[in-house]
Coordinates of C-alpha atoms in Angstrom, one line a residue:
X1 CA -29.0 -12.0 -14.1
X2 CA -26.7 -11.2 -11.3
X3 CA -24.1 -8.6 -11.7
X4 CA -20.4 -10.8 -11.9
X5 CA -22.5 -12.8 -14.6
X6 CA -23.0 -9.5 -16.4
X7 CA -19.4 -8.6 -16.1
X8 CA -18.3 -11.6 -17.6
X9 CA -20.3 -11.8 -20.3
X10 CA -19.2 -7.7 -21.1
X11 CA -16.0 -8.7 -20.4
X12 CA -15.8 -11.4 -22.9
X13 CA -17.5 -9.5 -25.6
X14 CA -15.3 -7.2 -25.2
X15 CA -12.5 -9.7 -26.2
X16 CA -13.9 -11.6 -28.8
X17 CA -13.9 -7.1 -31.0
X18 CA -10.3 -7.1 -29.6
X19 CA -9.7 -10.4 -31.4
X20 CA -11.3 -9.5 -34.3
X21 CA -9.7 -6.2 -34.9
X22 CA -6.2 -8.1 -33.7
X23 CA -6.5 -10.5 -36.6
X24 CA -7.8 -7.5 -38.8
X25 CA -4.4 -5.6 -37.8
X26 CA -2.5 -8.7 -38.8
X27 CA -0.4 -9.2 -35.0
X28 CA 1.1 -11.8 -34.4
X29 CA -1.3 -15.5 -33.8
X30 CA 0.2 -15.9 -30.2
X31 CA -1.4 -12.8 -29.0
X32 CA -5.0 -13.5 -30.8
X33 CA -4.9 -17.2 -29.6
X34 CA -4.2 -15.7 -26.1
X35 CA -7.2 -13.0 -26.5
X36 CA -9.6 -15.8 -27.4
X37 CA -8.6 -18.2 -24.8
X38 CA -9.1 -15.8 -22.1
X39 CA -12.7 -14.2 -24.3
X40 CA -14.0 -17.8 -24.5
X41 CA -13.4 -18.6 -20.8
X42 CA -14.8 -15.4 -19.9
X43 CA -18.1 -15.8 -21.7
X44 CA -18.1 -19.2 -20.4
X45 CA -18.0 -18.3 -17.0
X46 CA -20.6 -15.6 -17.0
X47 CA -22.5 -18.5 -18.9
X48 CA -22.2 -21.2 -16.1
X49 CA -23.5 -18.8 -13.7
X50 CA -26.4 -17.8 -15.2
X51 CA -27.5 -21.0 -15.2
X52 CA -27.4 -21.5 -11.2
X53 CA -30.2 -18.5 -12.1
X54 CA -32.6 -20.4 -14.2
X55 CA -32.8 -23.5 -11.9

């Protein structure tokens, strides 16, 4: 697992509890939609590079 794969995974943990806690908090949809647009490209990304690992 190389270390901006790592990040990116952290990273988009990290979003999906803000998410979570957003919606729990009742803000406004824009603002959740926007946290897990950019928490699902984030996990996808640290996703897409780990596979250049496995091969």
């Amino acid at each position: 697992m190389t270390g901006l794969s790592t990040v990116l995974i952290v990273v988009g943990l990290f979003l999906l509890g803000g998410v979570i806690s957003f919606a729990r908090q009742g803000l406004p949809k824009g603002v959740i939609v926007l946290l897990a647009i950019s928490s699902a490209m984030c996990l996808a990304a640290g996703i897409m590079r780990l596979e250049g690992v496995w091969e």
